[in-house]
mmCIF file of C-alpha atoms in Angstrom:
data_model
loop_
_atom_site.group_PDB
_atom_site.id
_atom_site.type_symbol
_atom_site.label_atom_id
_atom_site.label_comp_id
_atom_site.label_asym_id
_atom_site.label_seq_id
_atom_site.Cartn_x
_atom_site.Cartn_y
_atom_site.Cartn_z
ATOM 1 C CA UNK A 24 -35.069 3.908 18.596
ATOM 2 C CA UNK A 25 -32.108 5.182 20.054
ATOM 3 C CA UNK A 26 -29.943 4.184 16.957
ATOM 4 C CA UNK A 27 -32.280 5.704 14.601
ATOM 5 C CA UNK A 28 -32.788 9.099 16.490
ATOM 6 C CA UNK A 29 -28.863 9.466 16.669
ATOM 7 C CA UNK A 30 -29.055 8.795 12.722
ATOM 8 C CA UNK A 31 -31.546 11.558 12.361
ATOM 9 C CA UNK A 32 -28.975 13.722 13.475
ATOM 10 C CA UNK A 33 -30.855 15.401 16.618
ATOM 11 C CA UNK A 34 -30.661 13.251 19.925
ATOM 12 C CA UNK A 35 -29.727 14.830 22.795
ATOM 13 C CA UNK A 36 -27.100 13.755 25.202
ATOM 14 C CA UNK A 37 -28.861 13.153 28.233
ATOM 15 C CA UNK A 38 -28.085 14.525 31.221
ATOM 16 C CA UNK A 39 -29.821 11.424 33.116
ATOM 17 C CA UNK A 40 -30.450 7.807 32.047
ATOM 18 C CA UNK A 41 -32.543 5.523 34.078
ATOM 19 C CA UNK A 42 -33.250 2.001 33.221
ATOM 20 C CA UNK A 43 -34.349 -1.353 34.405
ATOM 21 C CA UNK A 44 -33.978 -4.914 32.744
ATOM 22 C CA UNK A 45 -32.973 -4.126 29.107
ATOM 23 C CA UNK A 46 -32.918 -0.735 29.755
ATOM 24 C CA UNK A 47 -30.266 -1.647 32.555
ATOM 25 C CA UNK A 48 -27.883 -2.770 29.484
ATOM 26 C CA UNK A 49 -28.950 -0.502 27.090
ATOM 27 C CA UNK A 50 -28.274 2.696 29.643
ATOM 28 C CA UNK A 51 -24.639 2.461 30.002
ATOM 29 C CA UNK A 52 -24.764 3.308 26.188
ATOM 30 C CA UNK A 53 -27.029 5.512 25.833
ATOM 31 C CA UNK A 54 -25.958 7.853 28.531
ATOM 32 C CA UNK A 55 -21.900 7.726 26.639
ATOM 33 C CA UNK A 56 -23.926 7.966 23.203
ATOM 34 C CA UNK A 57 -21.283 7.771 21.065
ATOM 35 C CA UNK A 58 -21.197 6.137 17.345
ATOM 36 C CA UNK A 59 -19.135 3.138 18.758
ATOM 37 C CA UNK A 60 -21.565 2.708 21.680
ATOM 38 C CA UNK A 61 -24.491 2.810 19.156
ATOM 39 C CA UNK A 62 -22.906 -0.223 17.379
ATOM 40 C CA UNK A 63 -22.479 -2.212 20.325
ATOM 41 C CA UNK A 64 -25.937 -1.517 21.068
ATOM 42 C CA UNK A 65 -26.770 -2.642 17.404
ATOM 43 C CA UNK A 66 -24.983 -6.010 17.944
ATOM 44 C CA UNK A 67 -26.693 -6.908 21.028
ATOM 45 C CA UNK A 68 -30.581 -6.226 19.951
ATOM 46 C CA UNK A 69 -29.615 -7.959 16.962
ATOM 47 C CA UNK A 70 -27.034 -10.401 17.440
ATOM 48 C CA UNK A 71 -27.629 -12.213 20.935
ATOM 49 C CA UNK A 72 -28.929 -15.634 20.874
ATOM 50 C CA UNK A 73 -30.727 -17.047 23.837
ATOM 51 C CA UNK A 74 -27.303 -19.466 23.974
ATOM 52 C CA UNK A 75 -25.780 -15.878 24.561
ATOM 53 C CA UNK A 76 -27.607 -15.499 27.622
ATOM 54 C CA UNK A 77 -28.631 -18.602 29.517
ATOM 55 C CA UNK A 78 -29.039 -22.226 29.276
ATOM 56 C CA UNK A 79 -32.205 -23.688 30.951
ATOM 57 C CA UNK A 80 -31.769 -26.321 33.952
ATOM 58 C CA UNK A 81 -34.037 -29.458 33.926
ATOM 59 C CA UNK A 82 -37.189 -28.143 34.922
ATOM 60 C CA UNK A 83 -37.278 -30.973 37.881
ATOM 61 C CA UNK A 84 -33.968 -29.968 39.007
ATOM 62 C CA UNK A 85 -34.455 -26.486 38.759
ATOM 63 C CA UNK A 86 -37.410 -26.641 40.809
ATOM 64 C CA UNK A 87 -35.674 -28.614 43.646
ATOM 65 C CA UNK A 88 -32.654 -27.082 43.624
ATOM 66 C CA UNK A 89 -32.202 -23.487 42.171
ATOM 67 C CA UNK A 90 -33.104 -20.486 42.325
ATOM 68 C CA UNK A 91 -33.856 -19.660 38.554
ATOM 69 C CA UNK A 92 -35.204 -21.784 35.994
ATOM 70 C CA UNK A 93 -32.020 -20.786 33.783
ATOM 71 C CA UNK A 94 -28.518 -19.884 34.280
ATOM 72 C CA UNK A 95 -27.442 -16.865 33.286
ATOM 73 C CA UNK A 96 -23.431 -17.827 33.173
ATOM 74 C CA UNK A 97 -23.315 -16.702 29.134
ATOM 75 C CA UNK A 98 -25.209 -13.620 29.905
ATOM 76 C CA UNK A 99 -22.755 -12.395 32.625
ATOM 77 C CA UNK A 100 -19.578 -13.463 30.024
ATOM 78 C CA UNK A 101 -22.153 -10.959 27.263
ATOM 79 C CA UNK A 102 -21.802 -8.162 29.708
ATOM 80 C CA UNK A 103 -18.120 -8.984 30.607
ATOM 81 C CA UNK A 104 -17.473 -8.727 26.675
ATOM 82 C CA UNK A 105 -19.052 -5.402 25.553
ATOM 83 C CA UNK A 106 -19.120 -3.321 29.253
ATOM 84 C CA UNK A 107 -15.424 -3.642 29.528
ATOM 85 C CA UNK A 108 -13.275 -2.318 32.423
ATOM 86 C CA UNK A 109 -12.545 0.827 29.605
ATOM 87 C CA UNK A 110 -16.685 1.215 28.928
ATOM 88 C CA UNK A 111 -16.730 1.514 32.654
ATOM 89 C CA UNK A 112 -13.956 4.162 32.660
ATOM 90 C CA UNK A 113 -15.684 6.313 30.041
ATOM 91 C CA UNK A 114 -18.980 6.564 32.715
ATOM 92 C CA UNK A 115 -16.847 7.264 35.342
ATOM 93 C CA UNK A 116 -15.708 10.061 32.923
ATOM 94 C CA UNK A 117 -19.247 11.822 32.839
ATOM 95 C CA UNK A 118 -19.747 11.264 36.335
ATOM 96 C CA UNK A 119 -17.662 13.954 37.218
ATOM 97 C CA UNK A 120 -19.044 16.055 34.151
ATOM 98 C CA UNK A 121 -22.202 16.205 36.258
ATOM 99 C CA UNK A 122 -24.321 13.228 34.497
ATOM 100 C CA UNK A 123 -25.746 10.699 36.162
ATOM 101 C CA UNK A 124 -26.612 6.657 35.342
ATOM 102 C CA UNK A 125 -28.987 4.739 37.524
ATOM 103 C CA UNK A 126 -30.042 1.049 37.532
ATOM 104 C CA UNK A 127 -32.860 -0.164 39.882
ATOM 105 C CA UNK A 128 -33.153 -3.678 41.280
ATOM 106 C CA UNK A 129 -35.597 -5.230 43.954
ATOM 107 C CA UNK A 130 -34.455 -6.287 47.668
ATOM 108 C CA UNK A 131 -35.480 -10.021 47.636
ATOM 109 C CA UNK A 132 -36.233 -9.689 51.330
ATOM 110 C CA UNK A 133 -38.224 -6.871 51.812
ATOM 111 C CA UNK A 134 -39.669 -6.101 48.249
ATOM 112 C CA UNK A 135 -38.372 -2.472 47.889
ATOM 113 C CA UNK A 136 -37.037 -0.392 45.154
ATOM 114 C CA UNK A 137 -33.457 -0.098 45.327
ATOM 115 C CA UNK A 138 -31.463 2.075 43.024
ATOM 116 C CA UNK A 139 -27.991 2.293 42.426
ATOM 117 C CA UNK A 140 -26.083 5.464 41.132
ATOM 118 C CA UNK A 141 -23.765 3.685 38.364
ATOM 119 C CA UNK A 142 -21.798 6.795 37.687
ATOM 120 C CA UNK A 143 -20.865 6.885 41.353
ATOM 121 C CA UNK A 144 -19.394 3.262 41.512
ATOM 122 C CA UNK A 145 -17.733 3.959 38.334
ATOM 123 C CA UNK A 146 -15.663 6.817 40.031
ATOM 124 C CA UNK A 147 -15.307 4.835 42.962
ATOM 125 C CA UNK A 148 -11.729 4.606 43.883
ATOM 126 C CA UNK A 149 -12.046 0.622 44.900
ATOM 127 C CA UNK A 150 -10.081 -1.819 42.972
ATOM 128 C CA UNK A 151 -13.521 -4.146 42.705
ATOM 129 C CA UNK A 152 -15.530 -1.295 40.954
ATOM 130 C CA UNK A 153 -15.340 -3.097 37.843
ATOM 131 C CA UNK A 154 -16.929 -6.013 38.921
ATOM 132 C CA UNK A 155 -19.651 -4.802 40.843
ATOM 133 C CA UNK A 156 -20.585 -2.251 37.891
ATOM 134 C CA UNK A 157 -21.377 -5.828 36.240
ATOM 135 C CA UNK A 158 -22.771 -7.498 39.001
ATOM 136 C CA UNK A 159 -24.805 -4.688 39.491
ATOM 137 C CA UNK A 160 -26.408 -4.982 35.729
ATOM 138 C CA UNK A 161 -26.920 -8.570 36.198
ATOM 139 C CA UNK A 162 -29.089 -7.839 39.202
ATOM 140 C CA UNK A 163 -31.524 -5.685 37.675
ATOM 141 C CA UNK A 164 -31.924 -7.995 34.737
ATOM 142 C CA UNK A 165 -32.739 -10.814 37.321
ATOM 143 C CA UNK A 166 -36.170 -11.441 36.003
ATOM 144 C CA UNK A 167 -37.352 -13.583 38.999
ATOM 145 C CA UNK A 168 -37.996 -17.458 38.741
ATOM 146 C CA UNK A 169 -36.815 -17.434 35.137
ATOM 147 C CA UNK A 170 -33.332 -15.931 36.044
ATOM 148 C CA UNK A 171 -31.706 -16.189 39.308
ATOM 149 C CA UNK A 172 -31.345 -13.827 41.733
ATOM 150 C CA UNK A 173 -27.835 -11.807 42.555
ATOM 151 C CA UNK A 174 -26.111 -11.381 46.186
ATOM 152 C CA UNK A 175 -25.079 -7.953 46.663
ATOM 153 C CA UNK A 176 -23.385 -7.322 49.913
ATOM 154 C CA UNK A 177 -25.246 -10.641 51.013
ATOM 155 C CA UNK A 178 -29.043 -9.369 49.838
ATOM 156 C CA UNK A 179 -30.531 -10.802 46.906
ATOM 157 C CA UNK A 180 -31.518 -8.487 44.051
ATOM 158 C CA UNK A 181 -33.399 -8.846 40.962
ATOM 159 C CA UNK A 182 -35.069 -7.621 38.186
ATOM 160 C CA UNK A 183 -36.541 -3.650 39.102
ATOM 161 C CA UNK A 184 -39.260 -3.934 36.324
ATOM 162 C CA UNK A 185 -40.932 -6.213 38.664
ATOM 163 C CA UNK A 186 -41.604 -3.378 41.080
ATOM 164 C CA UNK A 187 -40.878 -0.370 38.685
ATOM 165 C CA UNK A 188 -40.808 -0.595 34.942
ATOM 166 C CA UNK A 189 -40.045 3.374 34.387
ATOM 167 C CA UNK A 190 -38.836 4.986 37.805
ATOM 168 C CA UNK A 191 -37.963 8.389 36.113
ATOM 169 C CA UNK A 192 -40.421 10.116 38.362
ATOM 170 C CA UNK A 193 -38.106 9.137 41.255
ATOM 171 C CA UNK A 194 -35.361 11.179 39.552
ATOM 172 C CA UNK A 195 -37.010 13.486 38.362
ATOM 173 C CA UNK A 196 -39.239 14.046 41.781
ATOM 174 C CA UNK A 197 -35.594 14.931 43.064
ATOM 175 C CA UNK A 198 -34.504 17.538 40.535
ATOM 176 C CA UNK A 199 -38.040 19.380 40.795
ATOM 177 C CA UNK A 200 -37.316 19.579 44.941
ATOM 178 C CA UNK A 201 -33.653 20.794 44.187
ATOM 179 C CA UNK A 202 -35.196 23.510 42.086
ATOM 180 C CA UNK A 203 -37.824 24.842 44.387
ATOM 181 C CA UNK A 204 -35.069 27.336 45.980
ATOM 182 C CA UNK A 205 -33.585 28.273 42.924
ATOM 183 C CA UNK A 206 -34.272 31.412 41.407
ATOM 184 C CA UNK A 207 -34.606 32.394 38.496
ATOM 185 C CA UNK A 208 -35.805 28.888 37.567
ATOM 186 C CA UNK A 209 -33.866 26.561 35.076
ATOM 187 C CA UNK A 210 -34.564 27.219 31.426
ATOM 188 C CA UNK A 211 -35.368 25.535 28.748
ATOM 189 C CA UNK A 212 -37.949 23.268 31.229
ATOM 190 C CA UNK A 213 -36.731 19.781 31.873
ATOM 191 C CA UNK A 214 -37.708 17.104 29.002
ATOM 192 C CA UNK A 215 -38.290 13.389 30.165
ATOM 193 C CA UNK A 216 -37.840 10.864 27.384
ATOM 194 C CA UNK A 217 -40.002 7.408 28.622
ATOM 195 C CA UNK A 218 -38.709 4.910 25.898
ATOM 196 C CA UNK A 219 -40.143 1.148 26.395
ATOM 197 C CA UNK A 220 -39.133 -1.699 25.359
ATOM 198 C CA UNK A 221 -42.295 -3.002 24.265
ATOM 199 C CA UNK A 222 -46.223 -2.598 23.416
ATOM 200 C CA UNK A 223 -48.365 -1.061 26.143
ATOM 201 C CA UNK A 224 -51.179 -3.515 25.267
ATOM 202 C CA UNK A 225 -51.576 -7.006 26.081
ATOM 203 C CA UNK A 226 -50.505 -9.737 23.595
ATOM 204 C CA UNK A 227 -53.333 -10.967 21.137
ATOM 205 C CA UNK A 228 -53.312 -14.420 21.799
ATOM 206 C CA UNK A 229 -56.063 -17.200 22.859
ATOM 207 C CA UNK A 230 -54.004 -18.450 25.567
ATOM 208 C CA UNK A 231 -53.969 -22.451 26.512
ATOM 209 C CA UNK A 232 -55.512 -23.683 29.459
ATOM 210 C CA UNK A 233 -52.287 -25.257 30.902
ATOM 211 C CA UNK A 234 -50.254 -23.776 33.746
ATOM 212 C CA UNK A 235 -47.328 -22.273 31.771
ATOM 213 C CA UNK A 236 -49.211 -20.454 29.459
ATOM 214 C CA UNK A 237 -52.158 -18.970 32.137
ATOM 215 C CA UNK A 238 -49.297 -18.449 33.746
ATOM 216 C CA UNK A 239 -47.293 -16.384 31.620
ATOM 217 C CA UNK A 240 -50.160 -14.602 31.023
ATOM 218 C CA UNK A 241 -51.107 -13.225 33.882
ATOM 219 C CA UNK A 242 -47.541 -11.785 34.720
ATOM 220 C CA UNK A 243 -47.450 -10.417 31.093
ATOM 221 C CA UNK A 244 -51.309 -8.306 32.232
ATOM 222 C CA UNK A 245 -50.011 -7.386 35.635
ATOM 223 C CA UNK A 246 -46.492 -5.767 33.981
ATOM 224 C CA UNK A 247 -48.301 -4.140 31.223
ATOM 225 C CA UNK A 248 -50.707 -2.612 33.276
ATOM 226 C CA UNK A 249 -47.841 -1.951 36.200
ATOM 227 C CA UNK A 250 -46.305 0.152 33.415
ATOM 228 C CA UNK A 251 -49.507 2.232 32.984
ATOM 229 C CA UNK A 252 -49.312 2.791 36.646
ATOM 230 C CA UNK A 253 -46.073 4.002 36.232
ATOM 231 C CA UNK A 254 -46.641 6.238 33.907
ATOM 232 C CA UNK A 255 -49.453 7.621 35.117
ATOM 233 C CA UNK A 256 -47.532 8.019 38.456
ATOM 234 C CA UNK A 257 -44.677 9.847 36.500
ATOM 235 C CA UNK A 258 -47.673 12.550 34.835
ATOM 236 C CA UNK A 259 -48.598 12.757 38.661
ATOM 237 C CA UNK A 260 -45.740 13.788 40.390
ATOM 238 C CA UNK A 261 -43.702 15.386 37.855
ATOM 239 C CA UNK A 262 -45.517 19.031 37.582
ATOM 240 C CA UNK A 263 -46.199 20.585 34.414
ATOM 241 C CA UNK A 264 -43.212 22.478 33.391
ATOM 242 C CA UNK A 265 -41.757 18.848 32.624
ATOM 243 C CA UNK A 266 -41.893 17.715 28.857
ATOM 244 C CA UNK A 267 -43.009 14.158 28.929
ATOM 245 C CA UNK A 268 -42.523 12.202 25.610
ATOM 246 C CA UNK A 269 -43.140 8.668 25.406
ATOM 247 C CA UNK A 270 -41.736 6.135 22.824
ATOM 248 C CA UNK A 271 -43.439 2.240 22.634
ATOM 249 C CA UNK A 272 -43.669 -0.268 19.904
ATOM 250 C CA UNK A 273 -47.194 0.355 18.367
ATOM 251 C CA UNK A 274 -49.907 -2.078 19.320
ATOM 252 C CA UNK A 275 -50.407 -2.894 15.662
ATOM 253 C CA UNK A 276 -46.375 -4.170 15.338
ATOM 254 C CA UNK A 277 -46.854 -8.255 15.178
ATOM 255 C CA UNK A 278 -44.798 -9.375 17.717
ATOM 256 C CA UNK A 279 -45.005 -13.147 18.171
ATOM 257 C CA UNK A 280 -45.405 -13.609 22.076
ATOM 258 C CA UNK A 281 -44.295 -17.822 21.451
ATOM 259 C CA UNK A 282 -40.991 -16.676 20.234
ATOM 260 C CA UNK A 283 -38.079 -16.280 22.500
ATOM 261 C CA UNK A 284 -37.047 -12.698 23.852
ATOM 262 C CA UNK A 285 -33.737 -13.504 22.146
ATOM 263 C CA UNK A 286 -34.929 -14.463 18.982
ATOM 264 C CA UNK A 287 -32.849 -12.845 16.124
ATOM 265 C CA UNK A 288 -35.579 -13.117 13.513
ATOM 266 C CA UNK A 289 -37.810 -11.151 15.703
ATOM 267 C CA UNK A 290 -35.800 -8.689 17.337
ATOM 268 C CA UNK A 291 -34.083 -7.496 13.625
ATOM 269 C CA UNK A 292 -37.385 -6.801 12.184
ATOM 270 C CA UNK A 293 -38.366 -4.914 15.676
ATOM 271 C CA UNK A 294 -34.773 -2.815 15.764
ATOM 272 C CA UNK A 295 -35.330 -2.367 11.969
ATOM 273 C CA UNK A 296 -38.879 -1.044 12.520
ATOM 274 C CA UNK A 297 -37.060 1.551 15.560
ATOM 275 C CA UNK A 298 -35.100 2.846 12.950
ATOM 276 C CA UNK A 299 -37.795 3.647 10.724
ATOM 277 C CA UNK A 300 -39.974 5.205 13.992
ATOM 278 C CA UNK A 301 -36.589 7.467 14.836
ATOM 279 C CA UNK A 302 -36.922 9.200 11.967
ATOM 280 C CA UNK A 303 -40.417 10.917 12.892
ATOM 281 C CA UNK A 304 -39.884 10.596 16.172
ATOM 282 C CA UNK A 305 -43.407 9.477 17.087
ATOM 283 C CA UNK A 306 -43.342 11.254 20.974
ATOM 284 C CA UNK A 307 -46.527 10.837 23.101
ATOM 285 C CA UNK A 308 -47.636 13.790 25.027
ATOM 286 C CA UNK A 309 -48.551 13.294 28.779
ATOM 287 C CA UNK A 310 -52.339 14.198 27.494
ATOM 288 C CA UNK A 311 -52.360 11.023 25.717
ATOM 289 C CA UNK A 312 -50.561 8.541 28.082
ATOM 290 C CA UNK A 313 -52.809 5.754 27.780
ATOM 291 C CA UNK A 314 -55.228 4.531 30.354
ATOM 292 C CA UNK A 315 -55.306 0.977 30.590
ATOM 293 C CA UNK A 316 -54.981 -2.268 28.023
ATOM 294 C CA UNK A 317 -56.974 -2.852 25.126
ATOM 295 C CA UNK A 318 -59.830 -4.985 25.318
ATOM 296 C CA UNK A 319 -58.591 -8.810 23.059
ATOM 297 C CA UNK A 320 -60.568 -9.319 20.190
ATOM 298 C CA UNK A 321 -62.892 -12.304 20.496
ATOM 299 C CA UNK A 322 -62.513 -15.004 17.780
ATOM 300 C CA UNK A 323 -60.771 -18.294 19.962
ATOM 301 C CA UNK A 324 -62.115 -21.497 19.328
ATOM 302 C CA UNK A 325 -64.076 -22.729 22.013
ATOM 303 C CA UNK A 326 -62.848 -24.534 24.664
ATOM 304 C CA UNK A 327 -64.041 -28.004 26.266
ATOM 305 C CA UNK A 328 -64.325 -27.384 29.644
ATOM 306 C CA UNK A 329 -62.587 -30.387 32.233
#
């Protein structure tokens, strides 16, 4: 989406860039925006392998003994490779121009939000900024059981979606209180682009009656319809002289939920398909922010019961 909008010769550069999980990687690039950044970004959506970002621990042992189903070793060498100690230089850069990156994870302990201003410890004068920039994305890609958790100043962290899949109202909530003194007000009014990483609609699937798969599929209901919530949140608390535009993959994209997140086959034909949506730039108002998941179609075989 991002790719293709930049393409179309008309994306903005953005004075703010939030983003949890994916968008955790993704926002270091987006917010510097150039045409090398947009490559990078291009390799990794199409490129990485699941090999690239974990290998999976004997389920057994893993249980016993971990704290994440898979180690994420490759995935912290992937952001080593591409957000280099220059990348990181280049956000300290539009730090002080006034811009602003923030990543989100969750306090393991307590269950809060927490977000952390990457611009800031990008300009930070400490010799270990570099490293903690990276740690700091690793956290709030943490998708808890699946990938372990990170220690940050002896806390464990993971994955923000899990608490807050968009959390530009939190931003934004800010700005709109900074303004309320300010006089005349800011013009043009501020735009919010929501861009997800996904389908707003539960996967079609008759799901198995085993563990795993009930399992799996009640997380992917209670995230889908935790992004609603957020979104509905973000039409609630930002007032109306905010521009909301939302970007998701259409519910009618066939995504096959069996297949790996990292599956190349899969993810080409879904960054392909952003570049085609760029070009039209298919924005939804706040008016039509939808309301909750779609019913699933009936049609599964029926099932014995035990």
């Amino acid at each position: 989406m991002l790719n293709g909008w930049a393409l179309a010769g008309n994306r903005p550069s953005f004075d703010v860039v939030t983003g949890v999980s994916t968008g955790a990687i993704l926002g270091t690039f987006a917010l510097l925006g150039g045409p090398a950044d947009d490559e990078i970004l291009r390799v990794l959506y199409t490129k990485t392998t699941p090999a690239d970002v974990y290998r999976t621990r004997p389920l057994l042992w893993a249980l016993l003994f971990s704290s994440g189903l898979r180690n994420t070793a490759p995935f912290r060498e992937l952001i080593g490779r591409h957000v280099t100690d220059a990348v990181i230089d280049r956000v300290a850069a539009e730090g002080r121009k006034g811009r602003l990156f923030v990543v989100a994870t969750v306090d393991a302990d307590v269950g809060i939000l927490q977000l952390w201003d990457m611009t800031e410890v990008a300009m930070s004068p400490s010799p270990g900024r570099y490293d903690r920039y990276r740690t700091l994305l690793l956290a709030a890609t943490a998708y808890p059981v699946l990938f372990p958790p990170v220690q940050i100043e002896g806390v464990l962290h993971f994955d923000g979606g899990t608490r807050e899949q968009i959390f530009a109202h939190v931003v934004g909530l800010a700005v709109q209180q900074a303004y309320v003194n300010v006089i005349p007000k800011p013009l043009p009014p501020p735009v919010a682009y929501l861009i997800v990483n996904g389908s707003l609609v539960v996967s079609r699937q008759c799901v198995s009656e085993r563990i795993p798969a009930l399992g799996l599929g009640a997380i992917e209901i209670a995230l889908t319809q935790g992004l609603i919530g957020n979104l509905y949140k973000i039409g609630t608390v930002l007032d109306s002289t905010w521009q909301l535009r939302l970007s998701m993959i259409p519910s009618d994209f066939p995504i096959d939920p069996g297949k790996d997140s990292f599956d190349t086959g899969q993810a080409n034909r879904i960054y392909q398909k952003g570049l085609e949506w760029a070009k039209t730039l298919p924005w939804v108002d706040r008016k039509n922010f939808p309301e909750g998941t779609e019913k699933s179609p009936l049609g599964c075989e029926v099932r014995s019961s035990d």
